Short mmCIF file of C-alpha atoms in Angstrom, two decimals:
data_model
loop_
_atom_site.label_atom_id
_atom_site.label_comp_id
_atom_site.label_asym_id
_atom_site.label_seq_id
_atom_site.Cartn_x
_atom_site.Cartn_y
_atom_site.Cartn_z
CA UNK A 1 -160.35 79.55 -6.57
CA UNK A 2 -156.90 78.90 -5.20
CA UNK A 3 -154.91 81.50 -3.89
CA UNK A 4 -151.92 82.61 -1.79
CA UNK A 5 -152.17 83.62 1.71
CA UNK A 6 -151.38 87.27 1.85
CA UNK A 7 -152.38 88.43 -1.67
CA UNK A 8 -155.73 89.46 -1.29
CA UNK A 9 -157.88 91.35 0.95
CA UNK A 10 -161.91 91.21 2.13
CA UNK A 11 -163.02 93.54 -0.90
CA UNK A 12 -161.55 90.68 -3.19
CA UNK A 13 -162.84 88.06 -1.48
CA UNK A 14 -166.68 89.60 -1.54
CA UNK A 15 -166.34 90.21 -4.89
CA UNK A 16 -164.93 86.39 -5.55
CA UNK A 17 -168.24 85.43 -3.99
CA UNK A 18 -170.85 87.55 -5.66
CA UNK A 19 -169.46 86.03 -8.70
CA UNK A 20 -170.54 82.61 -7.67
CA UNK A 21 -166.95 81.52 -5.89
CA UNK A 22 -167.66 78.80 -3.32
CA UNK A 23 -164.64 77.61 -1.92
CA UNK A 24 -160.86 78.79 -1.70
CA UNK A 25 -158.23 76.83 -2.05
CA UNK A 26 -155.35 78.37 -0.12
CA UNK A 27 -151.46 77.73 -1.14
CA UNK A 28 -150.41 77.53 2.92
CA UNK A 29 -147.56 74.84 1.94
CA UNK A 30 -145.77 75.08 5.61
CA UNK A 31 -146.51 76.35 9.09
CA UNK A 32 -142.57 77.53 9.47
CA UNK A 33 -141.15 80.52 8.12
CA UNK A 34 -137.97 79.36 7.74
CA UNK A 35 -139.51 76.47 5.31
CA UNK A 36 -141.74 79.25 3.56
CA UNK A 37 -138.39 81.38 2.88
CA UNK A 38 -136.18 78.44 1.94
CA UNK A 39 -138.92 77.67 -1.36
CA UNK A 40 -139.62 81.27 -2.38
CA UNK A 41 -142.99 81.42 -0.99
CA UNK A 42 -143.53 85.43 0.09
CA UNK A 43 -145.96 85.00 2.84
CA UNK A 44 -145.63 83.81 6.17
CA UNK A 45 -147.38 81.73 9.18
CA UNK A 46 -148.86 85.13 10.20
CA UNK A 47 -150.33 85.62 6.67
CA UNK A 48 -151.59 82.25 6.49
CA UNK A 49 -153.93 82.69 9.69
CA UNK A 50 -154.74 86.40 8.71
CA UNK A 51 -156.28 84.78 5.45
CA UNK A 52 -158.08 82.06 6.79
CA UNK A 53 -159.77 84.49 8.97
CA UNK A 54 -160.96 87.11 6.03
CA UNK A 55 -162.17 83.71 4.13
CA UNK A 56 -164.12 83.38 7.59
CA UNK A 57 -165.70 86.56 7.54
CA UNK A 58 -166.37 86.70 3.77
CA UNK A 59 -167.83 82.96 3.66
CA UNK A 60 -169.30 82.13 6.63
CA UNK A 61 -169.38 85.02 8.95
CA UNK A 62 -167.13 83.97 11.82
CA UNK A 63 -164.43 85.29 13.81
CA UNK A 64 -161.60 84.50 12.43
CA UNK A 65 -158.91 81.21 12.63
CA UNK A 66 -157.78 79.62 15.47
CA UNK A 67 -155.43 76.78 16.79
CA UNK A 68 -157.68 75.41 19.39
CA UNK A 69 -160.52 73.35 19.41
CA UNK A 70 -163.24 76.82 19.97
CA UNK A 71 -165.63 77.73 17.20
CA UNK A 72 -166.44 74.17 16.06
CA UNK A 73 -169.69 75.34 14.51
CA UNK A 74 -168.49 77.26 11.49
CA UNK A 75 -168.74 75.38 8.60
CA UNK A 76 -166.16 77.22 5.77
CA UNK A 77 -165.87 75.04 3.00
CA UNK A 78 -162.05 76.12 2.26
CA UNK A 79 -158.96 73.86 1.50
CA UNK A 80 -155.39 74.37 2.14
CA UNK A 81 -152.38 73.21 -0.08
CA UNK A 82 -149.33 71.50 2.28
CA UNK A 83 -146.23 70.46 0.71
CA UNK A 84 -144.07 67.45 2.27
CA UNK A 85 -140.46 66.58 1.60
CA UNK A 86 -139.44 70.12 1.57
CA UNK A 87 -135.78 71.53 2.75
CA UNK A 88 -135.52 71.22 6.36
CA UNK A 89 -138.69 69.46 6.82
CA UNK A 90 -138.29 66.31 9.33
CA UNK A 91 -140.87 63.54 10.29
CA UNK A 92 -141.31 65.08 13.53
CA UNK A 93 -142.39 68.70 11.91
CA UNK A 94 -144.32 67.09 9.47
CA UNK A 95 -146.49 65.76 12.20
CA UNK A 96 -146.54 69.24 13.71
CA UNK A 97 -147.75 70.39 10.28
CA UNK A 98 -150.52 68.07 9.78
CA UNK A 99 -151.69 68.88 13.76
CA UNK A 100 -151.90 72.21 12.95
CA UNK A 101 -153.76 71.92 9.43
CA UNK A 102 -156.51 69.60 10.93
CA UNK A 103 -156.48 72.26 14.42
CA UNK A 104 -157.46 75.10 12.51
CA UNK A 105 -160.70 76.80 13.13
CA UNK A 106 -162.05 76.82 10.85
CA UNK A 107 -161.25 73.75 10.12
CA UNK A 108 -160.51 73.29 6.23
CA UNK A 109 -162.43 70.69 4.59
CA UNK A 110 -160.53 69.97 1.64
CA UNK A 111 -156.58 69.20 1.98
CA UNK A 112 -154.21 68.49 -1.15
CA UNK A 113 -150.61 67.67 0.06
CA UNK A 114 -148.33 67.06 -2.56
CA UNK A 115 -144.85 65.79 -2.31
CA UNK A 116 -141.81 67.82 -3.77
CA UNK A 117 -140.86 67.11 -7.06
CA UNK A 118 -137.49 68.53 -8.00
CA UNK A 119 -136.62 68.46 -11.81
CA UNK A 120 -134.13 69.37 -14.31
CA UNK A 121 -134.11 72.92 -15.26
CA UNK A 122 -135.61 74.50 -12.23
CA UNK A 123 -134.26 76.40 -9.65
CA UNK A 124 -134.30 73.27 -7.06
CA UNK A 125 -132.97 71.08 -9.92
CA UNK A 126 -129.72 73.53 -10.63
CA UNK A 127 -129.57 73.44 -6.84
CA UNK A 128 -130.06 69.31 -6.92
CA UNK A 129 -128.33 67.99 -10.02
CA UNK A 130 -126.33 65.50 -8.68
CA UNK A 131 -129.27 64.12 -6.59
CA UNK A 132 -131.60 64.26 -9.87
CA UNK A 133 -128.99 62.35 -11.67
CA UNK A 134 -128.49 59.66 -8.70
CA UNK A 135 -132.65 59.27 -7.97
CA UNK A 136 -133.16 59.04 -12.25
CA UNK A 137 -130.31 56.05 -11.73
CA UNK A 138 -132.33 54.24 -8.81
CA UNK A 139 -135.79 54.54 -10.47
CA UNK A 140 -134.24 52.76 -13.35
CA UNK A 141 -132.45 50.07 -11.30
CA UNK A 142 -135.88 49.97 -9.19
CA UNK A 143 -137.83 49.48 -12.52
CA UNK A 144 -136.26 46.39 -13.14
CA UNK A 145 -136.13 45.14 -10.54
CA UNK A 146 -140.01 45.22 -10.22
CA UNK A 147 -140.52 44.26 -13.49
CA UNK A 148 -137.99 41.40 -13.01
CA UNK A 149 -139.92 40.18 -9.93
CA UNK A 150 -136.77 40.63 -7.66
CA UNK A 151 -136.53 39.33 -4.89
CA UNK A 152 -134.60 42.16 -3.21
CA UNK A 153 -137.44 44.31 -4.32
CA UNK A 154 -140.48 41.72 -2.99
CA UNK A 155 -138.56 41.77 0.45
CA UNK A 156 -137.46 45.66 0.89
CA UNK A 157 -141.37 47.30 0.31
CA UNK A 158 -140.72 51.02 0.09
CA UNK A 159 -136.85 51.02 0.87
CA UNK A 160 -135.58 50.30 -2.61
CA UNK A 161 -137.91 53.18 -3.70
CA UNK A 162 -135.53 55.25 -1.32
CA UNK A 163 -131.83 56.63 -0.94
CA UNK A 164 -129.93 56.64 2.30
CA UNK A 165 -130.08 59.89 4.58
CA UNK A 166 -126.50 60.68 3.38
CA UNK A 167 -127.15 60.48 -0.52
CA UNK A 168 -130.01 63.18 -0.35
CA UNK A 169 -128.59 65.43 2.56
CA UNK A 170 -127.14 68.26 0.00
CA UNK A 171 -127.42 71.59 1.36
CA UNK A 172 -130.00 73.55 -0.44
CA UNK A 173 -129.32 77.59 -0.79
CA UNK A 174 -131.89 79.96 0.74
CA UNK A 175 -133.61 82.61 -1.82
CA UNK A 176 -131.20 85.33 -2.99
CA UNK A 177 -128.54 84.22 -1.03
CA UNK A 178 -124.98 84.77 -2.62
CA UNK A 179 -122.59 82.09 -3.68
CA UNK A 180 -119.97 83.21 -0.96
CA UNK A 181 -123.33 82.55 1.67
CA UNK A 182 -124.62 79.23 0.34
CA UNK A 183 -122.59 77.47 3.29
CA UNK A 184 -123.64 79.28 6.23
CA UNK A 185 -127.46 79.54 4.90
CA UNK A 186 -128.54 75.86 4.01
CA UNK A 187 -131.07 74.15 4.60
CA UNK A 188 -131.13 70.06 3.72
CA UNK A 189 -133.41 67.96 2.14
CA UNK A 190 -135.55 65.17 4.29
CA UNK A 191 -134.26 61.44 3.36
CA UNK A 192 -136.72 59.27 0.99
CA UNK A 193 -137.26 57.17 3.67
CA UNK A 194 -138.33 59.88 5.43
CA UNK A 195 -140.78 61.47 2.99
CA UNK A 196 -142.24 57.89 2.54
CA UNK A 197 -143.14 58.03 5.98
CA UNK A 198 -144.72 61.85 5.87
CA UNK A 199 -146.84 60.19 3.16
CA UNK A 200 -147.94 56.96 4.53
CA UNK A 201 -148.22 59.45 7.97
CA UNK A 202 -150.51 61.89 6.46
CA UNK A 203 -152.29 59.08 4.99
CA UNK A 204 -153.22 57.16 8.42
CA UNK A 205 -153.27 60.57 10.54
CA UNK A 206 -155.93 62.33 8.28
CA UNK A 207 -158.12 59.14 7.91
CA UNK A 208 -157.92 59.40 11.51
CA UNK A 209 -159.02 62.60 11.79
CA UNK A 210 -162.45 62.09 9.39
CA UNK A 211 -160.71 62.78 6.10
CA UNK A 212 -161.08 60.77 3.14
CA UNK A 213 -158.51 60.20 0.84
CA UNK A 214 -160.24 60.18 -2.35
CA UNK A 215 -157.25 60.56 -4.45
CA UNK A 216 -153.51 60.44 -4.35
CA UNK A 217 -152.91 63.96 -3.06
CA UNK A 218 -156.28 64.94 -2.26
CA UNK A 219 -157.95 64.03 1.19
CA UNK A 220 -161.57 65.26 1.94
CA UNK A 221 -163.28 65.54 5.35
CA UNK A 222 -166.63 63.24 5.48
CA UNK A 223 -169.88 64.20 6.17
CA UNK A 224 -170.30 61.16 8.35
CA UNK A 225 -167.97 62.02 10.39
CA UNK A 226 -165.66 59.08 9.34
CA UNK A 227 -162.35 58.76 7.07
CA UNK A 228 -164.42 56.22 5.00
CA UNK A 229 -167.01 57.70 2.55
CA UNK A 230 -168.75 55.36 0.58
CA UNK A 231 -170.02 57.68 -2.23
CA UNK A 232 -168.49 60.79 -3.32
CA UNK A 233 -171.62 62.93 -2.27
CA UNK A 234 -170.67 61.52 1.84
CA UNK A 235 -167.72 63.93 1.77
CA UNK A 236 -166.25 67.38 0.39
CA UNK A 237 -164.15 66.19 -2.77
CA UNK A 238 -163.16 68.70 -5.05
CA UNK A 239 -166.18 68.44 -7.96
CA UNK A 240 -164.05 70.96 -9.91
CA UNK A 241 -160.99 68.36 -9.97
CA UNK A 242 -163.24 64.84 -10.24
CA UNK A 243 -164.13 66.24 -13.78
CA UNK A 244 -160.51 66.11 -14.99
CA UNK A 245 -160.80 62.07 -13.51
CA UNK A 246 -163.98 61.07 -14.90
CA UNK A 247 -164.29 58.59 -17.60
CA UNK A 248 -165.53 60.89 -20.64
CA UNK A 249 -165.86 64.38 -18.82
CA UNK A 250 -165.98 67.35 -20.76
CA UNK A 251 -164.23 70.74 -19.66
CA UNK A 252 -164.07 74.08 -20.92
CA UNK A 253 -160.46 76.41 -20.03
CA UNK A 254 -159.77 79.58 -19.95
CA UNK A 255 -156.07 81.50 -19.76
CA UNK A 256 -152.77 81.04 -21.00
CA UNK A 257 -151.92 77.25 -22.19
CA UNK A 258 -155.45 76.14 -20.77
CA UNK A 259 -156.57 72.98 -21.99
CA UNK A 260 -160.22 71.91 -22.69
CA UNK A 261 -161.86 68.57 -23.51
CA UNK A 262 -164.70 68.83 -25.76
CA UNK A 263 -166.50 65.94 -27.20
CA UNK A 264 -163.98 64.12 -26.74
CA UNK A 265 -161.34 66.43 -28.58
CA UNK A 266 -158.65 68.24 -26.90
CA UNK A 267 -157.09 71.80 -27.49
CA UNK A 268 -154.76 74.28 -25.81
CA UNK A 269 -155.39 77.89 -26.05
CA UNK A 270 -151.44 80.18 -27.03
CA UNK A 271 -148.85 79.88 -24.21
CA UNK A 272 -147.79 83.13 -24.67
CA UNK A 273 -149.13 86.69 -23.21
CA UNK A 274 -148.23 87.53 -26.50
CA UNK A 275 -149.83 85.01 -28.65
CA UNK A 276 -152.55 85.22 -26.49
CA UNK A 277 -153.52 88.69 -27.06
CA UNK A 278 -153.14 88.60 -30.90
CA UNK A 279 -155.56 85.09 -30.71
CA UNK A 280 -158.39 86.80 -29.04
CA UNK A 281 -158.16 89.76 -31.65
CA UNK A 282 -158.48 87.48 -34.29
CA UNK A 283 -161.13 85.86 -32.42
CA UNK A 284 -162.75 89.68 -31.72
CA UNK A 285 -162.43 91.23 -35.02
CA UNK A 286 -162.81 88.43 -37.44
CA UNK A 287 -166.47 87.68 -37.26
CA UNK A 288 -166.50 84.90 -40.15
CA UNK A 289 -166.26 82.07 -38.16
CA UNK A 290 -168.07 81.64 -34.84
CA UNK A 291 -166.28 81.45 -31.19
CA UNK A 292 -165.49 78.12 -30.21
CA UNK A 293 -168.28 78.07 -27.73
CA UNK A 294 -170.02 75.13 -26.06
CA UNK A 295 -172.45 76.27 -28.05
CA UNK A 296 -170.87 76.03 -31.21
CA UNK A 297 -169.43 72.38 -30.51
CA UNK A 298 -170.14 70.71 -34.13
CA UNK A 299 -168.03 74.03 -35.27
CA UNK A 300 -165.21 73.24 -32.91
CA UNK A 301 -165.21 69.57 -33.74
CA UNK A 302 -165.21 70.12 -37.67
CA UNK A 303 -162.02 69.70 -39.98
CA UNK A 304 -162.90 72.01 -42.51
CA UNK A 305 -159.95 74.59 -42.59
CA UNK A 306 -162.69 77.39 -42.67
CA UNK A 307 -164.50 76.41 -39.35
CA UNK A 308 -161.47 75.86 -37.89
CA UNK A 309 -158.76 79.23 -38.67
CA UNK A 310 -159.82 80.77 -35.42
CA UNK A 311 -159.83 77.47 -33.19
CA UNK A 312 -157.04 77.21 -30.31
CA UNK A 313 -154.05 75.35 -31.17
CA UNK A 314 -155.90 71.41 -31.74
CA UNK A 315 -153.91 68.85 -29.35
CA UNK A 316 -155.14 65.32 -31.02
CA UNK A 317 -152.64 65.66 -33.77
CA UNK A 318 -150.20 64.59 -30.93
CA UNK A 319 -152.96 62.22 -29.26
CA UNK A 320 -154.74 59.04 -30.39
CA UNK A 321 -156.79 56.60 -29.08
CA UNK A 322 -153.79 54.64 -27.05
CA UNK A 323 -153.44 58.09 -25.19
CA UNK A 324 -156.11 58.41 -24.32
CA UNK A 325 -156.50 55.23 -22.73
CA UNK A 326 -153.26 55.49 -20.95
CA UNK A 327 -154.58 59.11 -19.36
CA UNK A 328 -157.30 57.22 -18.68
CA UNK A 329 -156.38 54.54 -16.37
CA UNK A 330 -153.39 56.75 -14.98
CA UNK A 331 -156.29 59.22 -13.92
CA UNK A 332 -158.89 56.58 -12.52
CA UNK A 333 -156.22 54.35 -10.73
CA UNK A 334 -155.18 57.52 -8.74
CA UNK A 335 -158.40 57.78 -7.15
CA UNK A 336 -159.93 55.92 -4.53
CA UNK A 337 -162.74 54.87 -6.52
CA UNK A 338 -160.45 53.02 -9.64
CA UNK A 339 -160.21 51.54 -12.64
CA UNK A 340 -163.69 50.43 -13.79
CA UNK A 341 -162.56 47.16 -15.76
CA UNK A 342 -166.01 46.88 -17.41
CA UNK A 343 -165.45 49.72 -18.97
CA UNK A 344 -162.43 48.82 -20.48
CA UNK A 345 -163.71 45.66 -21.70
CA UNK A 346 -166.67 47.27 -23.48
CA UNK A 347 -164.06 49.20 -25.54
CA UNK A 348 -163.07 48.52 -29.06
CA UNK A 349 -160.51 45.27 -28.47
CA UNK A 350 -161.79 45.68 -25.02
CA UNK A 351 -160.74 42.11 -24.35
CA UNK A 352 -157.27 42.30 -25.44
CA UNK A 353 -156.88 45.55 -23.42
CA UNK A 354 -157.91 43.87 -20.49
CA UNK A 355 -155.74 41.05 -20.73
CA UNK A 356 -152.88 43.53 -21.43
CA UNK A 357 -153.73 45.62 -18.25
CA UNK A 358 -154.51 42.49 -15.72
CA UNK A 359 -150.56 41.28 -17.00
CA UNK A 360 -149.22 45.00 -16.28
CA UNK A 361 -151.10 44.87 -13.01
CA UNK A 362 -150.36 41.15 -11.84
CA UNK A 363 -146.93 42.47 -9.76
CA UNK A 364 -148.84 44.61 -8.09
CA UNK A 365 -151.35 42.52 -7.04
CA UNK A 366 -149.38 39.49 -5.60
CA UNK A 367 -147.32 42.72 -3.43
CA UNK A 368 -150.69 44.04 -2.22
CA UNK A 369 -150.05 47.33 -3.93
CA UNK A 370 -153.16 46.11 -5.93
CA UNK A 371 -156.66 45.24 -5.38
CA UNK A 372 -159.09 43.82 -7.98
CA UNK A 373 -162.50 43.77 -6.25
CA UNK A 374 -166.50 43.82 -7.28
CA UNK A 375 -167.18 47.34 -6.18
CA UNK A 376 -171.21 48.64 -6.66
CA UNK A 377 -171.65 45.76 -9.24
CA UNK A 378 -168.58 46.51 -11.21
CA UNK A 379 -165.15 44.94 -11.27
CA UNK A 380 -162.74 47.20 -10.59
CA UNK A 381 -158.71 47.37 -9.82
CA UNK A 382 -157.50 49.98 -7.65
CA UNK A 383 -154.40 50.79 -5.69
CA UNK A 384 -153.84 50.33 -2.00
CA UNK A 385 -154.13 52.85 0.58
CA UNK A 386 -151.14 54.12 1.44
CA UNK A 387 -148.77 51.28 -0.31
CA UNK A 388 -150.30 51.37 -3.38
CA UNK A 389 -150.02 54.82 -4.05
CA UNK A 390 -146.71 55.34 -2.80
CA UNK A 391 -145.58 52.89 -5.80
CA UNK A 392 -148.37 54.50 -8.26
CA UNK A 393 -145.85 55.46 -10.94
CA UNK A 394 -143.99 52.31 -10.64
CA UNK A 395 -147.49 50.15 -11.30
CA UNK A 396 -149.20 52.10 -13.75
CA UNK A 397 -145.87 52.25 -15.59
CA UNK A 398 -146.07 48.60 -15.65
CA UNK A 399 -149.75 48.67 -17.14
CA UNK A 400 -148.27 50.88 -19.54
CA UNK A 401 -145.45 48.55 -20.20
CA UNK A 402 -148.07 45.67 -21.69
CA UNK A 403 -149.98 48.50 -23.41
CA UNK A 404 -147.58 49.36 -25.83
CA UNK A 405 -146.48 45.50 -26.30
#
């Protein structure tokens, strides 16, 4: 279940767990309240420990979090959520951050750091639009260049992915501040160098530390004691999120816009609160046509019009077997565990496929952002820890690239 420190108390939480809740995920993001107040985030450092201290009592009985090294016994299976490359954020606090993430007591056994993305039409991106316009301009020019096998690219590793210090230092406006204030209350953003660094940091530092990082953004600690699990069952991995990055999983969502995967099929349920609520009254007071239920799969999955008027909103109009594919090997080559390239070639035109992909990927293997290895018995391709998927878009975009060819 994740949640945000400071928005619940211990009645929720006992509740969450008599209905079968076994681990929180908790939106911390940063250990500094300036940070916190600079990206709209309502709680603070206080709130942060406070929380991890009810999810104490409520799941395992202890005392509550700490900062030192006391209480190593409890075992709280709980994960926290840490943002890098946020305004104000340098390499040196970004160490801090991951120090105190892996010092708290409990300690969390799950950690999913993710790197700020800052887009057109958000808040950040009305704040950023020159620098969106200038890093949509390098990613091109950094496209082809490793596409064109540059040499400037082969020779520079992560720098070309980056801007100077002084292209990406524009002030960024606290929360509710007024225009006439935006000067005197800014904070800046970290350089890309230096959010390359928090990444490839976190990477090394948490592996350090007994984590495993099983996926891009996702790092679990090992049961072994070690930051290199060989099977998914050696370590706390998310077995809510692997289902989303299995070959062929099936998933059932609830809530607003929620996608499912059923037999293979895809659907959204109404984006709207609005559309929403008249759905499930045609779903409640129409009785002709059963609820798209696990139970009621071969319903779901037929293209009468009559088995289908109450459906969610179908999604494979807009998908085929290409995307599929493509989600496919974006999804695996994330992960630590990879591409399985048997797989692929046991496809319809597996063997064309393959070729395709080992053309997209050959770049990235001759810059070690690769690796194509025999892995349990199967061959597989899979990025490089943390090289590899620091350039993940650029290589899988690549892939893509020879797909569509």
């Amino acid at each position: 279940m994740e949640m945000d420190p400071g928005t619940f108390t211990l009645k929720q939480l006992h509740s969450l767990k008599l209905l079968g809740i076994n681990r929180i995920s908790l939106g911390v993001q940063s250990f500094n309240n300036t940070i916190l107040k600079s990206i709209g985030r309502v709680h603070t450092v206080d709130d942060v420990y406070n929380s991890i201290s009810m999810i104490s009592q409520v799941f395992g009985g202890g005392e509550g979090a700490k900062e030192d090294n006391s209480d190593k016994s409890c075992n709280i299976n709980y994960s926290i959520d840490l943002i890098s490359g946020l305004p104000g954020l340098d390499c040196a606090m970004w160490i801090e951050t991951l120090q105190k993430a892996t010092q708290l007591r409990p300690q969390p056994k799950h950690l999913s750091i993710y790197d700020l993305q800052i887009e057109s039409g958000t808040v950040f991106g009305s704040w950023y639009e020159n620098d969106i316009l200038m890093r949509e301009e390098e990613e091109e020019e950094e496209e082809g260049d490793y596409n064109n096998n540059d040499d400037s690219y082969r020779g520079s590793g992560n720098e070309r992915q980056q801007r100077s210090q002084a292209e990406r230092s524009t002030p960024i406006p606290l929360p509710n501040s007024s225009s006439k204030a935006m000067t005197s209350s800014v904070l800046p953003l970290p350089s890309p160098d230096d959010c390359a660094f928090m990444y490839q940091f976190a990477s090394g530092y948490l592996r350090s530390k007994g984590f495993e990082h099983y996926e891009i953004s996702s790092y679990a600690m090992s049961k072994t004691g070690s930051g290199t699990s060989k099977t998914p069952n050696q370590s706390y991995r998310s077995n809510h999120n692997q289902i989303y990055w299995a070959i062929g999983s099936q998933w059932y969502a609830a809530g607003l816009g929620a996608t499912s995967c059923i037999n293979g099929r895809r659907y959204a349920r109404p984006r709207s609160m609005s559309d929403y609520v008249e759905w499930t009254k045609k779903l409640k007071y129409d009785q002709s046509t059963p609820l798209p239920l696990l139970s009621n799969l071969d319903v779901v999955g037929s293209s009468s019009s009559s088995s289908r008027k109450n459906v969610p909103i179908w999604l494979d109009g807009k998908e085929s077997w290409q995307h599929d594919l493509e989600d496919t090997i974006m999804t695996r080559l994330r992960t630590k565990d990879g591409l399985n390239l048997n797989w692929i070639a046991e496809q319809k035109d597996g063997k064309n496929i393959l070729d395709n992909i080992l053309r997209g990927a050959k770049l990235g293997l001759e810059l070690g952002l690769l690796k194509r290895d025999n892995v349990d018995g199967d061959d597989t391709l899979y990025l490089t820890d943390p090289k590899g998927f620091l350039f993940s878009n650029t290589v899988i975009s690549s892939i893509f690239a020879e797909l569509e060819d």
